[in-house]
Short mmCIF file of the C-alpha atoms (twelve columns), coordinates in Angstrom:
data_MODEL
# 
_entry.id   MODEL 
# 
loop_
_atom_site.group_PDB 
_atom_site.id 
_atom_site.type_symbol 
_atom_site.label_atom_id 
_atom_site.label_alt_id 
_atom_site.label_comp_id 
_atom_site.label_asym_id 
_atom_site.label_seq_id 
_atom_site.Cartn_x 
_atom_site.Cartn_y 
_atom_site.Cartn_z 
_atom_site.pdbx_PDB_model_num 
ATOM 1   C CA . MET A 1   55.935  151.935 153.693 1 
ATOM 2   C CA . SER A 2   56.573  148.890 151.495 1 
ATOM 3   C CA . THR A 3   54.088  147.457 149.033 1 
ATOM 4   C CA . PRO A 4   53.225  143.780 149.407 1 
ATOM 5   C CA . ALA A 5   54.899  141.522 146.888 1 
ATOM 6   C CA . GLY A 6   51.577  140.440 145.415 1 
ATOM 7   C CA . GLU A 7   50.652  144.039 144.498 1 
ATOM 8   C CA . ARG A 8   53.901  145.052 142.813 1 
ATOM 9   C CA . GLY A 9   53.080  143.398 139.482 1 
ATOM 10  C CA . SER A 10  53.865  140.151 137.726 1 
ATOM 11  C CA . THR A 11  56.259  138.783 135.112 1 
ATOM 12  C CA . ASN A 12  54.857  136.669 132.306 1 
ATOM 13  C CA . VAL A 13  57.111  134.546 130.102 1 
ATOM 14  C CA . ALA A 14  55.730  133.996 126.619 1 
ATOM 15  C CA . ASP A 15  55.440  130.544 125.104 1 
ATOM 16  C CA . ARG A 16  57.699  131.588 122.262 1 
ATOM 17  C CA . ALA A 17  60.511  132.568 124.626 1 
ATOM 18  C CA . VAL A 18  60.268  129.267 126.482 1 
ATOM 19  C CA . ARG A 19  60.306  127.391 123.176 1 
ATOM 20  C CA . ARG A 20  63.460  129.185 122.014 1 
ATOM 21  C CA . ILE A 21  65.193  128.468 125.315 1 
ATOM 22  C CA . ALA A 22  64.270  124.783 125.052 1 
ATOM 23  C CA . GLU A 23  65.637  124.614 121.495 1 
ATOM 24  C CA . ARG A 24  68.913  126.181 122.557 1 
ATOM 25  C CA . ALA A 25  69.189  123.933 125.597 1 
ATOM 26  C CA . ALA A 26  68.737  120.832 123.438 1 
ATOM 27  C CA . THR A 27  71.725  121.798 121.268 1 
ATOM 28  C CA . GLU A 28  73.861  122.233 124.405 1 
ATOM 29  C CA . ALA A 29  73.153  118.762 125.830 1 
ATOM 30  C CA . LEU A 30  75.916  116.955 123.903 1 
ATOM 31  C CA . ALA A 31  79.047  118.152 122.142 1 
ATOM 32  C CA . PRO A 32  78.675  121.357 120.087 1 
ATOM 33  C CA . GLY A 33  76.977  120.730 116.761 1 
ATOM 34  C CA . GLU A 34  75.905  117.142 117.490 1 
ATOM 35  C CA . VAL A 35  72.258  117.808 118.384 1 
ATOM 36  C CA . ARG A 36  69.996  119.640 115.964 1 
ATOM 37  C CA . THR A 37  66.398  120.618 116.632 1 
ATOM 38  C CA . THR A 38  63.774  120.351 113.905 1 
ATOM 39  C CA . ARG A 39  60.608  121.189 115.837 1 
ATOM 40  C CA . SER A 40  59.673  122.375 119.304 1 
ATOM 41  C CA . SER A 41  56.678  123.508 121.325 1 
ATOM 42  C CA . ALA A 42  56.057  125.082 124.714 1 
ATOM 43  C CA . SER A 43  52.975  125.798 126.782 1 
ATOM 44  C CA . VAL A 44  52.995  128.060 129.854 1 
ATOM 45  C CA . ARG A 45  50.171  127.873 132.357 1 
ATOM 46  C CA . GLY A 46  50.736  130.096 135.334 1 
ATOM 47  C CA . ARG A 47  54.108  129.159 136.822 1 
ATOM 48  C CA . ARG A 48  54.315  125.785 135.085 1 
ATOM 49  C CA . ALA A 49  55.635  125.083 131.629 1 
ATOM 50  C CA . ARG A 50  55.591  122.037 129.424 1 
ATOM 51  C CA . VAL A 51  58.125  121.769 126.619 1 
ATOM 52  C CA . ALA A 52  58.713  119.280 123.821 1 
ATOM 53  C CA . VAL A 53  61.531  119.156 121.265 1 
ATOM 54  C CA . THR A 54  62.186  117.040 118.178 1 
ATOM 55  C CA . VAL A 55  65.901  116.459 117.656 1 
ATOM 56  C CA . THR A 56  68.392  114.737 115.388 1 
ATOM 57  C CA . LEU A 57  71.113  112.818 117.262 1 
ATOM 58  C CA . PRO A 58  74.567  111.743 116.089 1 
ATOM 59  C CA . TYR A 59  75.295  108.181 115.007 1 
ATOM 60  C CA . PRO A 60  76.644  105.981 116.520 1 
ATOM 61  C CA . GLU A 61  75.155  106.877 119.889 1 
ATOM 62  C CA . VAL A 62  73.180  105.037 122.562 1 
ATOM 63  C CA . LEU A 63  69.776  106.579 121.950 1 
ATOM 64  C CA . ASP A 64  68.421  105.882 125.421 1 
ATOM 65  C CA . ASP A 65  71.322  107.582 127.191 1 
ATOM 66  C CA . ALA A 66  71.582  110.448 124.690 1 
ATOM 67  C CA . GLY A 67  67.851  111.106 124.795 1 
ATOM 68  C CA . GLU A 68  67.851  111.114 128.590 1 
ATOM 69  C CA . ARG A 69  70.717  113.590 128.686 1 
ATOM 70  C CA . VAL A 70  68.923  115.863 126.246 1 
ATOM 71  C CA . ARG A 71  65.642  115.603 128.174 1 
ATOM 72  C CA . SER A 72  67.186  116.355 131.577 1 
ATOM 73  C CA . HIS A 73  69.306  119.206 130.227 1 
ATOM 74  C CA . VAL A 74  66.323  120.810 128.486 1 
ATOM 75  C CA . ALA A 75  64.200  120.624 131.641 1 
ATOM 76  C CA . ASP A 76  66.937  121.894 133.965 1 
ATOM 77  C CA . ARG A 77  68.127  124.666 131.668 1 
ATOM 78  C CA . THR A 78  64.599  125.899 130.921 1 
ATOM 79  C CA . ARG A 79  63.768  125.888 134.607 1 
ATOM 80  C CA . GLN A 80  66.962  127.801 135.440 1 
ATOM 81  C CA . LEU A 81  66.570  130.513 132.800 1 
ATOM 82  C CA . THR A 82  62.825  131.114 133.009 1 
ATOM 83  C CA . GLY A 83  62.173  130.555 136.710 1 
ATOM 84  C CA . LEU A 84  59.182  128.396 135.822 1 
ATOM 85  C CA . VAL A 85  58.398  124.937 137.096 1 
ATOM 86  C CA . VAL A 86  59.202  122.426 134.353 1 
ATOM 87  C CA . PRO A 87  58.046  118.999 135.533 1 
ATOM 88  C CA . SER A 88  59.498  117.243 132.534 1 
ATOM 89  C CA . ALA A 89  60.440  117.649 128.902 1 
ATOM 90  C CA . ARG A 90  59.416  115.483 125.993 1 
ATOM 91  C CA . VAL A 91  62.139  114.572 123.508 1 
ATOM 92  C CA . ARG A 92  61.380  112.948 120.163 1 
ATOM 93  C CA . VAL A 93  64.280  111.595 118.089 1 
ATOM 94  C CA . ALA A 94  63.374  112.180 114.458 1 
ATOM 95  C CA . GLY A 95  66.607  111.036 112.830 1 
ATOM 96  C CA . LEU A 96  70.282  110.181 113.098 1 
ATOM 97  C CA . ARG A 97  73.260  111.929 111.563 1 
ATOM 98  C CA . VAL A 98  76.591  110.197 110.949 1 
ATOM 99  C CA . ARG A 99  79.531  111.688 112.828 1 
ATOM 100 C CA . ALA A 100 82.639  112.760 110.968 1 
ATOM 101 C CA . ARG A 101 85.361  110.158 111.222 1 
ATOM 102 C CA . ALA A 102 88.483  110.880 113.237 1 
ATOM 103 C CA . ASP A 103 90.786  110.495 110.219 1 
ATOM 104 C CA . GLU A 104 88.751  113.172 108.423 1 
ATOM 105 C CA . SER A 105 89.007  115.740 111.219 1 
ATOM 106 C CA . GLU A 106 92.711  115.313 111.991 1 
ATOM 107 C CA . GLY A 107 95.850  115.699 109.952 1 
ATOM 108 C CA . GLU A 108 96.392  118.371 107.363 1 
ATOM 109 C CA . VAL A 109 94.606  121.651 107.957 1 
ATOM 110 C CA . PRO A 110 92.199  122.256 105.052 1 
ATOM 111 C CA . LEU A 111 92.057  125.511 103.175 1 
ATOM 112 C CA . PRO A 112 89.227  127.861 104.128 1 
ATOM 113 C CA . GLY A 113 86.040  127.184 102.292 1 
ATOM 114 C CA . GLY A 114 85.739  124.149 100.117 1 
ATOM 115 C CA . GLY A 115 82.977  122.806 97.957  1 
ATOM 116 C CA . GLY A 116 79.284  122.884 98.507  1 
ATOM 117 C CA . ARG A 117 76.758  125.638 98.677  1 
ATOM 118 C CA . VAL A 118 77.905  128.859 100.327 1 
ATOM 119 C CA . TRP A 119 75.487  131.087 102.207 1 
ATOM 120 C CA . ARG A 120 75.669  134.742 101.183 1 
ATOM 121 C CA . PRO A 121 74.099  137.655 103.025 1 
ATOM 122 C CA . TRP A 122 71.138  139.220 101.241 1 
ATOM 123 C CA . SER A 123 70.442  142.907 101.263 1 
ATOM 124 C CA . ALA A 124 67.065  144.136 102.455 1 
ATOM 125 C CA . ARG A 125 67.004  146.727 99.618  1 
ATOM 126 C CA . ARG A 126 65.360  149.241 101.899 1 
ATOM 127 C CA . VAL A 127 66.446  152.362 100.000 1 
ATOM 128 C CA . PRO A 128 65.233  151.439 96.475  1 
ATOM 129 C CA . VAL A 129 62.065  149.824 97.796  1 
ATOM 130 C CA . GLY A 130 61.332  152.843 99.986  1 
ATOM 131 C CA . VAL A 131 61.948  155.321 97.143  1 
ATOM 132 C CA . LEU A 132 59.776  153.332 94.750  1 
ATOM 133 C CA . ALA A 133 56.999  152.977 97.326  1 
ATOM 134 C CA . LEU A 134 57.034  156.721 98.063  1 
ATOM 135 C CA . ALA A 135 56.949  157.600 94.356  1 
ATOM 136 C CA . VAL A 136 54.053  155.245 93.643  1 
ATOM 137 C CA . ALA A 137 52.179  156.475 96.713  1 
ATOM 138 C CA . ALA A 138 52.645  160.116 95.676  1 
ATOM 139 C CA . VAL A 139 51.396  159.489 92.130  1 
ATOM 140 C CA . CYS A 140 48.404  157.489 93.374  1 
ATOM 141 C CA . GLY A 141 47.580  160.135 95.972  1 
ATOM 142 C CA . VAL A 142 47.604  162.975 93.457  1 
ATOM 143 C CA . LEU A 143 45.540  160.946 90.985  1 
ATOM 144 C CA . LEU A 144 43.015  160.014 93.669  1 
ATOM 145 C CA . TYR A 145 42.702  163.645 94.759  1 
ATOM 146 C CA . ASP A 146 41.972  164.803 91.225  1 
ATOM 147 C CA . VAL A 147 39.384  162.073 90.586  1 
ATOM 148 C CA . VAL A 148 37.583  162.765 93.881  1 
ATOM 149 C CA . ALA A 149 37.613  166.516 93.210  1 
ATOM 150 C CA . VAL A 150 36.061  165.994 89.761  1 
ATOM 151 C CA . HIS A 151 33.332  163.571 90.820  1 
ATOM 152 C CA . ALA A 152 32.554  164.882 94.314  1 
ATOM 153 C CA . ALA A 153 33.088  168.650 94.049  1 
ATOM 154 C CA . GLY A 154 32.418  169.088 90.324  1 
ATOM 155 C CA . TRP A 155 35.830  170.648 89.598  1 
ATOM 156 C CA . ALA A 156 37.367  170.564 86.188  1 
ATOM 157 C CA . PRO A 157 39.900  167.768 85.726  1 
ATOM 158 C CA . GLY A 158 43.515  168.724 86.026  1 
ATOM 159 C CA . ARG A 159 45.388  169.594 82.859  1 
ATOM 160 C CA . TRP A 160 48.271  167.388 83.917  1 
ATOM 161 C CA . ARG A 161 45.902  164.386 83.625  1 
ATOM 162 C CA . THR A 162 43.809  165.291 80.580  1 
ATOM 163 C CA . GLY A 163 46.746  166.510 78.501  1 
ATOM 164 C CA . PRO A 164 48.614  163.154 78.392  1 
ATOM 165 C CA . VAL A 165 45.336  161.297 77.811  1 
ATOM 166 C CA . GLU A 166 44.500  163.487 74.785  1 
ATOM 167 C CA . TRP A 167 48.024  163.076 73.446  1 
ATOM 168 C CA . LEU A 168 47.833  159.292 73.805  1 
ATOM 169 C CA . THR A 169 44.520  159.180 71.884  1 
ATOM 170 C CA . THR A 170 46.135  160.806 68.849  1 
ATOM 171 C CA . HIS A 171 49.542  159.160 69.021  1 
ATOM 172 C CA . GLY A 172 50.503  155.517 69.120  1 
ATOM 173 C CA . PRO A 173 53.506  153.255 68.812  1 
ATOM 174 C CA . ALA A 174 53.296  153.384 65.002  1 
ATOM 175 C CA . ASP A 175 53.989  157.122 65.010  1 
ATOM 176 C CA . SER A 176 57.469  156.545 66.493  1 
ATOM 177 C CA . ALA A 177 57.158  159.639 68.647  1 
ATOM 178 C CA . TRP A 178 60.175  160.094 70.861  1 
ATOM 179 C CA . PRO A 179 58.258  160.847 74.119  1 
ATOM 180 C CA . GLY A 180 56.450  157.503 73.970  1 
ATOM 181 C CA . LEU A 181 59.637  155.650 73.066  1 
ATOM 182 C CA . ALA A 182 61.533  157.340 75.853  1 
ATOM 183 C CA . ALA A 183 58.815  156.483 78.381  1 
ATOM 184 C CA . ALA A 184 58.789  152.855 77.231  1 
ATOM 185 C CA . LEU A 185 62.568  152.612 77.550  1 
ATOM 186 C CA . ALA A 186 62.412  154.180 81.011  1 
ATOM 187 C CA . VAL A 187 59.790  151.682 82.166  1 
ATOM 188 C CA . LEU A 188 61.825  148.829 80.664  1 
ATOM 189 C CA . GLY A 189 64.966  149.998 82.425  1 
ATOM 190 C CA . LEU A 190 63.125  150.320 85.720  1 
ATOM 191 C CA . GLY A 191 61.730  146.800 85.376  1 
ATOM 192 C CA . VAL A 192 65.140  145.312 84.553  1 
ATOM 193 C CA . TRP A 193 66.674  147.142 87.509  1 
ATOM 194 C CA . LEU A 194 64.012  145.829 89.879  1 
ATOM 195 C CA . LEU A 195 64.513  142.277 88.573  1 
ATOM 196 C CA . ILE A 196 68.252  142.534 89.153  1 
ATOM 197 C CA . LEU A 197 67.682  143.769 92.683  1 
ATOM 198 C CA . ALA A 198 65.264  140.896 93.325  1 
ATOM 199 C CA . VAL A 199 67.520  138.037 92.157  1 
ATOM 200 C CA . THR A 200 70.936  139.250 93.360  1 
ATOM 201 C CA . PRO A 201 71.995  139.067 97.024  1 
ATOM 202 C CA . GLY A 202 73.800  142.385 97.167  1 
ATOM 203 C CA . LEU A 203 76.074  143.232 100.109 1 
ATOM 204 C CA . ARG A 204 79.096  142.477 97.943  1 
ATOM 205 C CA . GLY A 205 81.356  144.070 100.524 1 
ATOM 206 C CA . ARG A 206 80.818  141.177 102.977 1 
ATOM 207 C CA . LEU A 207 82.491  137.787 102.763 1 
ATOM 208 C CA . PRO A 208 80.633  134.796 104.290 1 
ATOM 209 C CA . LEU A 209 82.530  132.783 106.901 1 
ATOM 210 C CA . ARG A 210 82.280  129.123 107.796 1 
ATOM 211 C CA . GLU A 211 79.330  128.395 110.075 1 
ATOM 212 C CA . PRO A 212 80.595  127.944 113.661 1 
ATOM 213 C CA . LEU A 213 77.260  126.398 114.699 1 
ATOM 214 C CA . PRO A 214 74.191  125.230 112.791 1 
ATOM 215 C CA . ASP A 215 72.038  128.127 111.582 1 
ATOM 216 C CA . VAL A 216 74.667  130.647 112.747 1 
ATOM 217 C CA . HIS A 217 75.959  132.874 109.938 1 
ATOM 218 C CA . ALA A 218 78.917  135.237 110.133 1 
ATOM 219 C CA . VAL A 219 80.473  137.625 107.635 1 
ATOM 220 C CA . LEU A 220 83.749  139.524 107.271 1 
ATOM 221 C CA . ASP A 221 83.889  142.981 105.772 1 
ATOM 222 C CA . ARG A 222 86.203  143.176 102.773 1 
ATOM 223 C CA . GLY A 223 87.701  146.437 104.013 1 
ATOM 224 C CA . ALA A 224 88.537  144.870 107.383 1 
ATOM 225 C CA . ALA A 225 90.051  141.830 105.641 1 
ATOM 226 C CA . ALA A 226 92.237  144.085 103.493 1 
ATOM 227 C CA . ALA A 227 93.388  145.998 106.586 1 
ATOM 228 C CA . LEU A 228 94.316  142.767 108.390 1 
ATOM 229 C CA . LEU A 229 96.275  141.502 105.406 1 
ATOM 230 C CA . ARG A 230 98.015  144.844 104.921 1 
ATOM 231 C CA . ASP A 231 99.122  144.930 108.562 1 
ATOM 232 C CA . ALA A 232 100.471 141.384 108.379 1 
ATOM 233 C CA . VAL A 233 102.488 142.103 105.230 1 
ATOM 234 C CA . THR A 234 103.799 145.437 106.522 1 
ATOM 235 C CA . GLU A 235 105.403 143.707 109.512 1 
ATOM 236 C CA . LEU A 236 107.718 141.700 107.235 1 
ATOM 237 C CA . PRO A 237 111.331 142.946 107.226 1 
ATOM 238 C CA . GLY A 238 112.277 144.900 104.144 1 
ATOM 239 C CA . VAL A 239 108.745 145.536 102.873 1 
ATOM 240 C CA . ALA A 240 108.259 149.258 102.249 1 
ATOM 241 C CA . ARG A 241 105.122 149.498 100.093 1 
ATOM 242 C CA . VAL A 242 101.993 147.327 100.141 1 
ATOM 243 C CA . ARG A 243 98.873  147.337 97.980  1 
ATOM 244 C CA . VAL A 244 96.071  144.920 98.882  1 
ATOM 245 C CA . GLY A 245 92.885  144.164 97.026  1 
ATOM 246 C CA . VAL A 246 90.266  141.795 98.462  1 
ATOM 247 C CA . GLY A 247 87.474  140.704 96.162  1 
ATOM 248 C CA . ARG A 248 84.694  138.174 96.544  1 
ATOM 249 C CA . ARG A 249 86.774  135.370 95.012  1 
ATOM 250 C CA . ARG A 250 90.265  136.801 94.633  1 
ATOM 251 C CA . VAL A 251 92.917  138.354 96.851  1 
ATOM 252 C CA . ARG A 252 95.744  140.384 95.336  1 
ATOM 253 C CA . VAL A 253 98.830  141.598 97.146  1 
ATOM 254 C CA . ARG A 254 101.512 143.826 95.596  1 
ATOM 255 C CA . ALA A 255 104.517 144.743 97.728  1 
ATOM 256 C CA . GLY A 256 107.799 146.584 97.268  1 
ATOM 257 C CA . LEU A 257 111.080 145.421 98.803  1 
ATOM 258 C CA . ALA A 258 113.490 148.058 100.108 1 
ATOM 259 C CA . PHE A 259 116.272 145.764 101.314 1 
ATOM 260 C CA . GLY A 260 117.045 142.082 101.766 1 
ATOM 261 C CA . HIS A 261 117.157 138.994 99.568  1 
ATOM 262 C CA . LEU A 262 114.454 139.092 96.905  1 
ATOM 263 C CA . GLU A 263 113.733 135.362 96.636  1 
ATOM 264 C CA . ALA A 264 113.652 134.794 100.398 1 
ATOM 265 C CA . ALA A 265 111.374 137.797 100.863 1 
ATOM 266 C CA . ARG A 266 109.064 136.547 98.099  1 
ATOM 267 C CA . GLY A 267 108.682 133.153 99.784  1 
ATOM 268 C CA . GLU A 268 108.086 134.720 103.189 1 
ATOM 269 C CA . LEU A 269 105.508 137.062 101.692 1 
ATOM 270 C CA . ALA A 270 103.602 134.174 100.076 1 
ATOM 271 C CA . ASP A 271 103.589 132.210 103.351 1 
ATOM 272 C CA . THR A 272 102.373 135.213 105.348 1 
ATOM 273 C CA . VAL A 273 99.542  135.934 102.924 1 
ATOM 274 C CA . ALA A 274 98.480  132.272 102.887 1 
ATOM 275 C CA . ARG A 275 98.446  132.050 106.702 1 
ATOM 276 C CA . THR A 276 96.520  135.298 107.067 1 
ATOM 277 C CA . VAL A 277 93.862  134.358 104.510 1 
ATOM 278 C CA . ALA A 278 93.489  130.888 106.042 1 
ATOM 279 C CA . GLY A 279 92.966  132.483 109.454 1 
ATOM 280 C CA . TRP A 280 89.920  134.391 108.237 1 
ATOM 281 C CA . GLY A 281 87.846  131.201 108.080 1 
ATOM 282 C CA . LEU A 282 86.097  132.037 104.809 1 
ATOM 283 C CA . ALA A 283 83.384  129.722 103.558 1 
ATOM 284 C CA . ARG A 284 84.928  129.713 100.076 1 
ATOM 285 C CA . ALA A 285 88.676  129.705 99.522  1 
ATOM 286 C CA . PRO A 286 89.704  132.712 97.405  1 
ATOM 287 C CA . ARG A 287 92.409  132.688 94.755  1 
ATOM 288 C CA . VAL A 288 95.516  134.464 96.010  1 
ATOM 289 C CA . ARG A 289 97.951  136.341 93.782  1 
ATOM 290 C CA . VAL A 290 101.137 137.732 95.300  1 
ATOM 291 C CA . GLY A 291 103.680 139.993 93.648  1 
ATOM 292 C CA . LEU A 292 106.945 141.443 95.020  1 
ATOM 293 C CA . ARG A 293 109.076 143.991 93.216  1 
ATOM 294 C CA . PRO A 294 112.289 145.687 94.339  1 
ATOM 295 C CA . GLU A 295 112.115 149.382 95.089  1 
ATOM 296 C CA . PRO A 296 114.304 151.809 93.085  1 
ATOM 297 C CA . THR A 297 116.608 152.141 96.110  1 
ATOM 298 C CA . TRP A 298 116.984 148.370 96.549  1 
ATOM 299 C CA . HIS A 299 120.307 146.685 95.765  1 
ATOM 300 C CA . ALA A 300 121.376 143.089 96.043  1 
ATOM 301 C CA . PRO A 301 123.104 142.188 99.334  1 
ATOM 302 C CA . ALA A 302 126.857 141.708 99.308  1 
ATOM 303 C CA . VAL A 303 126.990 137.928 99.232  1 
ATOM 304 C CA . ARG A 304 130.774 137.616 99.614  1 
ATOM 305 C CA . GLU A 305 130.983 139.859 102.643 1 
ATOM 306 C CA . ALA A 306 128.019 138.147 104.248 1 
ATOM 307 C CA . ALA A 307 129.576 134.726 103.639 1 
ATOM 308 C CA . ALA A 308 132.921 135.865 105.037 1 
ATOM 309 C CA . GLU A 309 131.244 137.199 108.142 1 
ATOM 310 C CA . ALA A 310 129.338 133.966 108.603 1 
ATOM 311 C CA . GLU A 311 132.458 131.763 108.134 1 
ATOM 312 C CA . PRO A 312 133.819 130.334 111.432 1 
ATOM 313 C CA . GLY A 313 137.150 131.816 112.506 1 
ATOM 314 C CA . ALA A 314 136.914 134.790 110.191 1 
ATOM 315 C CA . GLU A 315 136.786 137.313 113.037 1 
ATOM 316 C CA . PRO A 316 140.120 136.268 114.721 1 
ATOM 317 C CA . VAL A 317 141.865 136.301 111.330 1 
ATOM 318 C CA . ARG A 318 140.676 139.833 110.613 1 
ATOM 319 C CA . GLU A 319 141.777 140.992 114.084 1 
ATOM 320 C CA . ALA A 320 145.259 139.459 113.631 1 
ATOM 321 C CA . ALA A 321 145.606 141.088 110.226 1 
ATOM 322 C CA . ALA A 322 144.652 144.445 111.682 1 
ATOM 323 C CA . GLU A 323 147.178 144.104 114.526 1 
ATOM 324 C CA . ALA A 324 149.931 143.120 112.082 1 
ATOM 325 C CA . GLN A 325 149.151 146.107 109.917 1 
ATOM 326 C CA . GLN A 326 149.274 148.443 112.916 1 
ATOM 327 C CA . GLY A 327 152.571 146.934 114.061 1 
ATOM 328 C CA . GLY A 328 154.138 147.411 110.650 1 
ATOM 329 C CA . THR A 329 153.021 150.978 110.560 1 
ATOM 330 C CA . GLY A 330 154.517 151.669 113.982 1 
ATOM 331 C CA . ARG A 331 157.937 150.361 112.962 1 
# 
């Protein structure tokens, strides 16, 4: 026995969800990154929805055509993803943004990062805030219990509360008593620590990357970056030992060469490190320091033998000399 469709339940799409879908659809109407939304609104009534977005369009652009493409894409995309009836969408152009010129986007590949303000991930500080909140709550709870017990039940006040109060009435800062000085220093240290936590981002183990899209932030773990760089350097011929250090603004690579030409290996190592770091897409270009030292077992290649082997016609001459030597021995 099947239940009628009208009695199975209903699905309601919130206004906020429709508004987010309309914002995302507006950024997809033109090329990636060309349309930016500043404001949006959505209203759902039954199975019908009305949406409105305020956008910034690129310049130069035909505003009538660009606005129509954004409007139709927002309406169609919202209708497709929500299943609601979207009669139309209202698009308001609030501003224009100059496109990057072609000669600025082509040519030499820039180094990762560059100038300007760099977004850094901020830590939520959940552990210190949670510990401090629990400690304050415990102290306040115990103090409240003692006060209520004294005034409501007529109990004697706790010695842990009256003892410090009596001591404070007979001692002051002028007495230079070490307990008061130690408590003051502890409170000062706690305050300085909380201020440092409040004004510093934290999460120093994460490196911010260039934003692929507006309002989209990505990070790279410093441990993962060091592993990638170590793997790339290890694949070089002759490299036997690698030490990599990745900091917030500096990358250090120390390698040992077991065999091969030292100068050629040093140049290849510098190129490999530069390509690998550039491929990370960091928002700020780090300073790279590369060092290559020969291992104790390393020795310079035999340049004369290598040149003789590379010389044209050297192999037939050696074969003829060997045959002549064998012939003389046989006679």
